[in-house]
Short mmCIF file of C-alpha atoms and ligand atoms in Angstrom, two decimals:
data_model
loop_
_atom_site.label_atom_id
_atom_site.label_comp_id
_atom_site.label_asym_id
_atom_site.label_seq_id
_atom_site.Cartn_x
_atom_site.Cartn_y
_atom_site.Cartn_z
CA MET A 1 0.23 -13.70 -16.55
CA THR A 2 -0.47 -11.36 -12.90
CA ILE A 3 -1.88 -8.46 -12.90
CA ILE A 4 0.40 -5.95 -10.06
CA LEU A 5 -1.31 -2.44 -9.63
CA VAL A 6 1.04 -0.48 -7.35
CA THR A 7 -0.83 3.28 -6.64
CA GLY A 8 1.73 5.88 -6.20
CA GLY A 9 4.37 4.21 -8.50
CA ASN A 10 5.74 7.14 -10.48
CA ARG A 11 8.08 8.44 -7.09
CA GLY A 12 9.67 6.99 -4.01
CA ILE A 13 8.83 4.02 -2.21
CA GLY A 14 6.57 2.63 -4.87
CA ASN A 15 8.51 3.22 -8.00
CA ALA A 16 10.91 0.89 -5.17
CA ILE A 17 8.18 -1.81 -5.51
CA VAL A 18 7.36 -1.23 -8.89
CA GLN A 19 11.77 -2.14 -9.35
CA ALA A 20 11.81 -5.03 -7.04
CA VAL A 21 8.84 -6.60 -7.43
CA GLY A 22 9.42 -6.29 -11.97
CA THR A 23 12.79 -7.65 -10.99
CA ARG A 24 11.57 -10.74 -9.06
CA VAL A 25 8.28 -11.45 -10.08
CA ARG A 26 8.18 -13.35 -12.63
CA ASP A 27 5.94 -13.29 -15.83
CA VAL A 28 3.62 -9.74 -14.52
CA THR A 29 2.39 -6.77 -15.87
CA ILE A 30 2.97 -3.76 -13.57
CA LEU A 31 0.29 -0.84 -13.71
CA VAL A 32 2.22 1.87 -12.28
CA GLY A 33 0.06 4.03 -10.92
CA CYS A 34 -0.01 7.99 -11.21
CA ARG A 35 -2.30 10.63 -11.31
CA SER A 36 -1.13 11.80 -13.79
CA LEU A 37 0.72 9.72 -17.29
CA GLU A 38 3.53 13.07 -17.30
CA ARG A 39 4.17 11.05 -14.30
CA ALA A 40 5.54 8.53 -15.63
CA GLU A 41 8.08 9.29 -17.62
CA GLU A 42 10.52 8.27 -15.75
CA LEU A 43 9.63 3.92 -16.03
CA LYS A 44 11.16 4.02 -19.40
CA GLY A 45 14.42 4.05 -17.84
CA LEU A 46 13.91 2.12 -14.88
CA GLY A 47 15.28 -1.35 -17.37
CA VAL A 48 13.11 -4.34 -15.10
CA PRO A 49 12.65 -7.34 -16.97
CA ALA A 50 8.31 -6.93 -16.13
CA LYS A 51 6.29 -4.77 -18.64
CA LEU A 52 5.57 -2.37 -16.76
CA GLU A 53 1.61 0.01 -17.90
CA PRO A 54 1.85 3.30 -16.41
CA LEU A 55 -2.06 3.74 -15.66
CA GLU A 56 -3.86 7.09 -14.41
CA ILE A 57 -5.40 6.69 -11.16
CA THR A 58 -5.63 10.02 -8.11
CA ILE A 59 -6.74 7.74 -5.21
CA THR A 60 -8.92 10.84 -3.50
CA ASP A 61 -10.73 11.21 -6.88
CA ASP A 62 -13.80 8.58 -7.39
CA ALA A 63 -14.40 9.27 -10.35
CA SER A 64 -10.49 8.43 -11.68
CA ILE A 65 -10.85 5.43 -9.06
CA ARG A 66 -13.87 4.20 -11.63
CA ALA A 67 -12.13 5.35 -14.50
CA ALA A 68 -9.01 2.83 -14.20
CA VAL A 69 -11.02 0.07 -13.45
CA GLN A 70 -12.94 0.45 -16.62
CA ILE A 71 -9.64 0.31 -17.50
CA VAL A 72 -7.90 -2.61 -15.84
CA GLU A 73 -10.99 -4.77 -16.60
CA THR A 74 -10.96 -3.96 -20.51
CA LYS A 75 -7.75 -4.39 -20.46
CA TYR A 76 -6.78 -7.35 -18.68
CA GLY A 77 -10.46 -8.59 -17.10
CA LYS A 78 -8.52 -9.37 -13.80
CA LEU A 79 -6.76 -8.24 -10.93
CA ASP A 80 -4.50 -10.40 -9.23
CA VAL A 81 -2.34 -7.56 -7.11
CA LEU A 82 -3.59 -4.38 -5.48
CA ILE A 83 -0.58 -2.64 -3.44
CA ASN A 84 -2.30 0.48 -1.93
CA ASN A 85 0.83 3.07 -1.76
CA ALA A 86 -0.20 6.17 -2.69
CA GLY A 87 -0.25 8.41 -0.10
CA SER A 88 0.80 12.19 1.67
CA VAL A 89 0.15 14.62 4.09
CA SER A 90 1.46 17.42 5.47
CA LEU A 91 2.22 18.68 9.22
CA PRO A 92 -0.73 21.39 9.90
CA LYS A 93 1.34 24.72 10.21
CA SER A 94 -0.75 25.91 13.39
CA ASP A 95 -2.66 25.15 16.04
CA ASP A 96 -6.29 27.04 15.00
CA LEU A 97 -8.86 24.88 14.70
CA THR A 98 -10.08 25.17 11.53
CA GLU A 99 -6.81 24.30 9.80
CA LEU A 100 -6.53 21.81 12.41
CA ARG A 101 -9.55 19.83 11.03
CA GLU A 102 -8.74 20.45 7.35
CA ASN A 103 -5.89 18.59 7.95
CA TRP A 104 -7.04 15.74 9.83
CA ALA A 105 -9.39 15.52 7.32
CA GLN A 106 -6.94 15.55 4.30
CA GLY A 107 -4.68 13.02 6.05
CA PHE A 108 -8.21 10.83 7.10
CA ASP A 109 -8.93 10.82 3.52
CA CYS A 110 -5.37 9.90 1.32
CA LEU A 111 -4.78 7.88 4.09
CA VAL A 112 -7.44 5.56 5.38
CA THR A 113 -10.61 6.20 3.00
CA SER A 114 -8.85 6.23 -0.20
CA GLN A 115 -7.33 2.58 0.36
CA VAL A 116 -10.66 1.65 1.41
CA LEU A 117 -12.76 2.35 -1.44
CA VAL A 118 -9.48 2.01 -4.04
CA THR A 119 -10.10 -1.32 -3.09
CA LYS A 120 -13.49 -1.96 -2.61
CA ALA A 121 -13.45 -0.33 -6.65
CA PHE A 122 -10.84 -3.83 -7.20
CA LEU A 123 -12.98 -6.27 -5.46
CA PRO A 124 -14.66 -7.80 -8.74
CA LEU A 125 -11.70 -8.00 -10.72
CA LEU A 126 -9.22 -9.25 -7.45
CA ARG A 127 -12.13 -11.50 -7.58
CA LYS A 128 -11.46 -12.76 -10.91
CA ALA A 129 -8.02 -13.57 -10.13
CA GLU A 130 -6.96 -16.79 -9.20
CA TRP A 131 -4.81 -15.68 -6.37
CA GLY A 132 -6.06 -12.00 -5.41
CA ARG A 133 -4.23 -9.47 -2.99
CA VAL A 134 -4.15 -6.92 -1.74
CA ILE A 135 -0.82 -5.45 0.40
CA MET A 136 -1.36 -2.01 2.45
CA ILE A 137 1.58 0.02 2.59
CA SER A 138 1.16 0.84 6.43
CA SER A 139 3.66 2.28 9.21
CA ALA A 140 5.36 0.71 12.26
CA ARG A 141 4.00 4.26 13.15
CA GLY A 142 0.37 2.38 12.93
CA SER A 143 1.40 -0.38 15.52
CA LEU A 144 -0.70 0.24 18.77
CA SER A 145 1.70 -2.45 20.74
CA ARG A 146 4.66 -0.61 19.67
CA ASN A 147 4.06 2.52 20.52
CA LYS A 148 1.62 1.63 24.02
CA SER A 149 6.08 0.42 24.87
CA ILE A 150 7.67 3.94 24.08
CA GLU A 151 9.62 2.06 21.52
CA MET A 152 8.81 4.67 18.51
CA PRO A 153 10.85 7.66 19.01
CA PRO A 154 8.23 11.02 19.87
CA THR A 155 6.82 11.93 16.69
CA GLN A 156 4.73 15.64 15.46
CA HIS A 157 2.60 13.58 12.74
CA TRP A 158 -0.69 12.42 15.23
CA VAL A 159 -2.64 12.40 11.93
CA TYR A 160 0.34 9.98 10.28
CA ASN A 161 -0.29 7.34 12.50
CA CYS A 162 -3.53 7.43 14.06
CA SER A 163 -4.28 6.98 9.41
CA LYS A 164 -2.28 4.25 9.98
CA ALA A 165 -3.43 2.54 12.58
CA ALA A 166 -7.04 2.94 10.98
CA LEU A 167 -5.78 1.61 8.21
CA ASN A 168 -4.31 -1.37 9.68
CA LEU A 169 -7.90 -2.00 11.35
CA VAL A 170 -9.62 -1.99 7.81
CA THR A 171 -6.69 -4.77 6.51
CA ILE A 172 -8.39 -6.69 9.31
CA GLU A 173 -11.60 -5.90 8.34
CA PHE A 174 -11.99 -6.62 4.67
CA ARG A 175 -9.35 -10.01 6.27
CA ASN A 176 -12.72 -10.96 8.08
CA ALA A 177 -15.03 -10.20 5.74
CA GLU A 178 -13.99 -12.69 3.64
CA PHE A 179 -13.63 -15.51 6.64
CA ARG A 180 -18.10 -13.99 7.14
CA GLU A 181 -18.82 -14.00 3.37
CA VAL A 182 -16.43 -16.25 1.03
CA ALA A 183 -16.58 -20.00 1.96
CA ASN A 184 -14.14 -21.78 0.32
CA GLU A 185 -10.54 -20.34 0.97
CA MET A 186 -9.89 -20.95 -2.27
CA ASP A 187 -11.78 -18.73 -3.91
CA ARG A 188 -10.81 -15.42 -0.34
CA ILE A 189 -8.61 -12.85 -1.20
CA THR A 190 -5.76 -12.13 1.04
CA PHE A 191 -4.82 -9.00 2.30
CA TRP A 192 -1.68 -8.05 4.01
CA ALA A 193 -0.58 -4.72 5.58
CA ALA A 194 3.76 -3.84 5.22
CA SER A 195 6.01 -1.72 6.80
CA PRO A 196 8.78 -0.56 4.58
CA GLY A 197 10.07 1.68 7.58
CA HIS A 198 12.33 4.47 7.51
CA CYS A 199 13.14 5.64 3.95
CA LYS A 200 14.65 8.55 2.16
CA THR A 201 11.56 10.06 -0.10
CA ALA A 202 9.84 13.67 -0.51
CA PHE A 203 7.55 12.48 2.48
CA ASN A 204 10.12 13.12 4.59
CA ASN A 205 12.03 15.39 2.94
CA PHE A 206 14.69 12.52 2.47
CA ARG A 207 15.56 12.53 6.47
CA GLY A 208 14.52 8.46 6.24
CA PHE A 209 18.18 6.07 7.06
CA LYS A 210 16.11 3.90 4.41
CA ASP A 211 16.84 3.30 0.76
CA PRO A 212 13.27 2.93 -0.88
CA LEU A 213 14.59 -0.25 -2.75
CA GLU A 214 15.15 -1.80 0.70
CA GLY A 215 11.54 -0.48 2.01
CA ALA A 216 9.74 -2.21 -0.75
CA GLU A 217 11.72 -5.61 0.57
CA VAL A 218 8.55 -6.17 2.76
CA THR A 219 6.37 -6.34 -0.23
CA ALA A 220 9.10 -8.23 -3.00
CA ARG A 221 8.80 -11.08 -0.08
CA LEU A 222 5.04 -11.26 0.59
CA LEU A 223 4.87 -11.72 -3.06
CA GLU A 224 7.67 -14.12 -3.53
CA SER A 225 5.44 -16.19 -0.92
CA ARG A 226 3.30 -19.18 -1.55
CA ARG A 227 -0.22 -19.35 -1.18
CA PHE A 228 -1.55 -19.69 2.90
CA GLU A 229 2.00 -19.62 3.72
CA ILE A 230 1.90 -15.94 5.08
CA PRO A 231 -1.59 -15.69 6.54
CA SER A 232 -4.10 -13.12 5.78
CA GLY A 233 -4.76 -10.07 8.38
CA THR A 234 -1.52 -10.32 9.59
CA PHE A 235 0.87 -6.89 9.42
CA TRP A 236 4.78 -7.50 9.06
CA GLU A 237 8.13 -5.47 7.86
CA PHE A 238 12.13 -5.88 6.70
CA GLU A 239 14.27 -4.80 9.48
CA GLN A 240 17.62 -5.09 9.33
CA GLY A 241 17.98 -8.15 8.10
CA ASN A 242 14.44 -9.91 9.13
CA PHE A 243 11.46 -10.53 7.84
CA GLN A 244 8.92 -10.00 10.53
CA GLN A 245 5.40 -9.96 11.74
CA VAL A 246 4.78 -6.18 13.11
CA PRO A 247 2.38 -6.54 16.06
CA TRP A 248 -1.12 -5.03 15.88
N1 NAP B 1 8.62 7.06 3.49
C1 NAP B 1 8.86 6.34 4.61
O1 NAP B 1 9.67 6.63 5.70
C2 NAP B 1 7.00 5.72 4.54
C3 NAP B 1 7.61 4.60 6.26
C4 NAP B 1 6.45 4.07 6.03
C5 NAP B 1 5.31 3.93 5.20
N2 NAP B 1 5.12 5.00 4.54
C6 NAP B 1 4.35 5.19 3.36
O2 NAP B 1 4.90 4.58 2.08
C7 NAP B 1 3.67 5.09 1.27
C8 NAP B 1 4.51 5.87 0.00
O3 NAP B 1 5.51 6.78 0.68
P1 NAP B 1 6.65 7.87 0.32
O4 NAP B 1 7.94 8.09 1.34
O5 NAP B 1 6.93 7.01 -1.18
O6 NAP B 1 5.53 8.68 -0.13
P2 NAP B 1 6.71 10.29 -1.36
O7 NAP B 1 7.54 10.08 -2.00
O8 NAP B 1 5.85 11.38 -1.47
O9 NAP B 1 5.75 9.55 -2.90
C9 NAP B 1 4.12 9.16 -3.01
C10 NAP B 1 3.74 9.06 -3.78
O10 NAP B 1 2.35 8.50 -3.74
C11 NAP B 1 1.32 9.73 -4.60
N3 NAP B 1 0.25 10.22 -4.37
C12 NAP B 1 -0.12 10.70 -3.21
N4 NAP B 1 -1.27 11.24 -2.79
C13 NAP B 1 -1.27 10.63 -3.98
C14 NAP B 1 -2.74 10.88 -4.33
N5 NAP B 1 -4.15 11.46 -4.28
N6 NAP B 1 -3.73 10.45 -5.86
C15 NAP B 1 -2.77 9.34 -6.14
N7 NAP B 1 -1.47 9.25 -5.82
C16 NAP B 1 -1.04 9.89 -4.88
C17 NAP B 1 2.55 10.47 -5.22
O11 NAP B 1 2.21 10.98 -6.61
P3 NAP B 1 3.07 12.29 -7.25
O12 NAP B 1 3.86 11.75 -7.30
O13 NAP B 1 1.41 12.92 -8.18
O14 NAP B 1 2.53 13.21 -5.87
C18 NAP B 1 3.95 9.41 -5.29
O15 NAP B 1 3.47 8.85 -5.92
C19 NAP B 1 2.93 6.11 1.86
O16 NAP B 1 1.31 5.32 2.12
C20 NAP B 1 3.87 6.21 3.72
O17 NAP B 1 2.63 6.65 4.32
C21 NAP B 1 6.54 5.95 3.83
#
């Protein structure tokens, strides 16, 4: 049985990932990460073939991360796939320096630091899986190449773009550490970054143009791939019917 944890799985893209992966990937138990178990209520109606288990995890709270690792260790003894999806950031309300500092600190804490900490905390359990995989839910907004060539529409959300660019580098750093520290390639954990695209979720007041299930497609494709088919340390999206790499 493949054990998959999706952080922030109770709504938005995370919930769509639970639906897509829970329908398409066989023999899985999906641990649906939620800040509190009451937020997992809607899971009962999803009707996917996979076994769904709510798991309390607030990614910005170290005690909560530790408790979640303990539960997964006790119940399953391993984690096959970690999907770092949870995240939120708000636009600063003014250019007041104190407010801006707080806004940048909050954004980076949630979208970068917490993703690193959650991943590090689960590494020992990912190592116990036959093929440990980590998917960082990033954004094409974090692609330096796309931003440099002005392909992206303008945005006020600098904290968001910069944090996703940092998360992309985090993905590469984790991949590099595996290559340096783990001699046997069959023992290495795979790290991917994925861009769901502009989806209709609370995150953007439902202004995105894609259904969250379309946003989940890239993650489902990565999890349907065979080992070594998609190299570790790469960045993917599913846009206009194409599953393709995003340039860093
Ligand atoms: N929507 C887009 O267009 C888009 C595009 C590219 C990338 N993304 C990325 O996709 C991911 C999901 O975004 P979304 O659009 O689905 O947003 P969303 O609908 O606002 O959902 C965010 C999810 O993250 C959870 N969450 C937030 N802060 C958390 C914390 N500190 N600890 C644990 N869980 C936390 C929320 O839990 P609660 O229910 O408890 O609040 C919720 O489950 C994010 O990483 C986002 O950057 C989104």
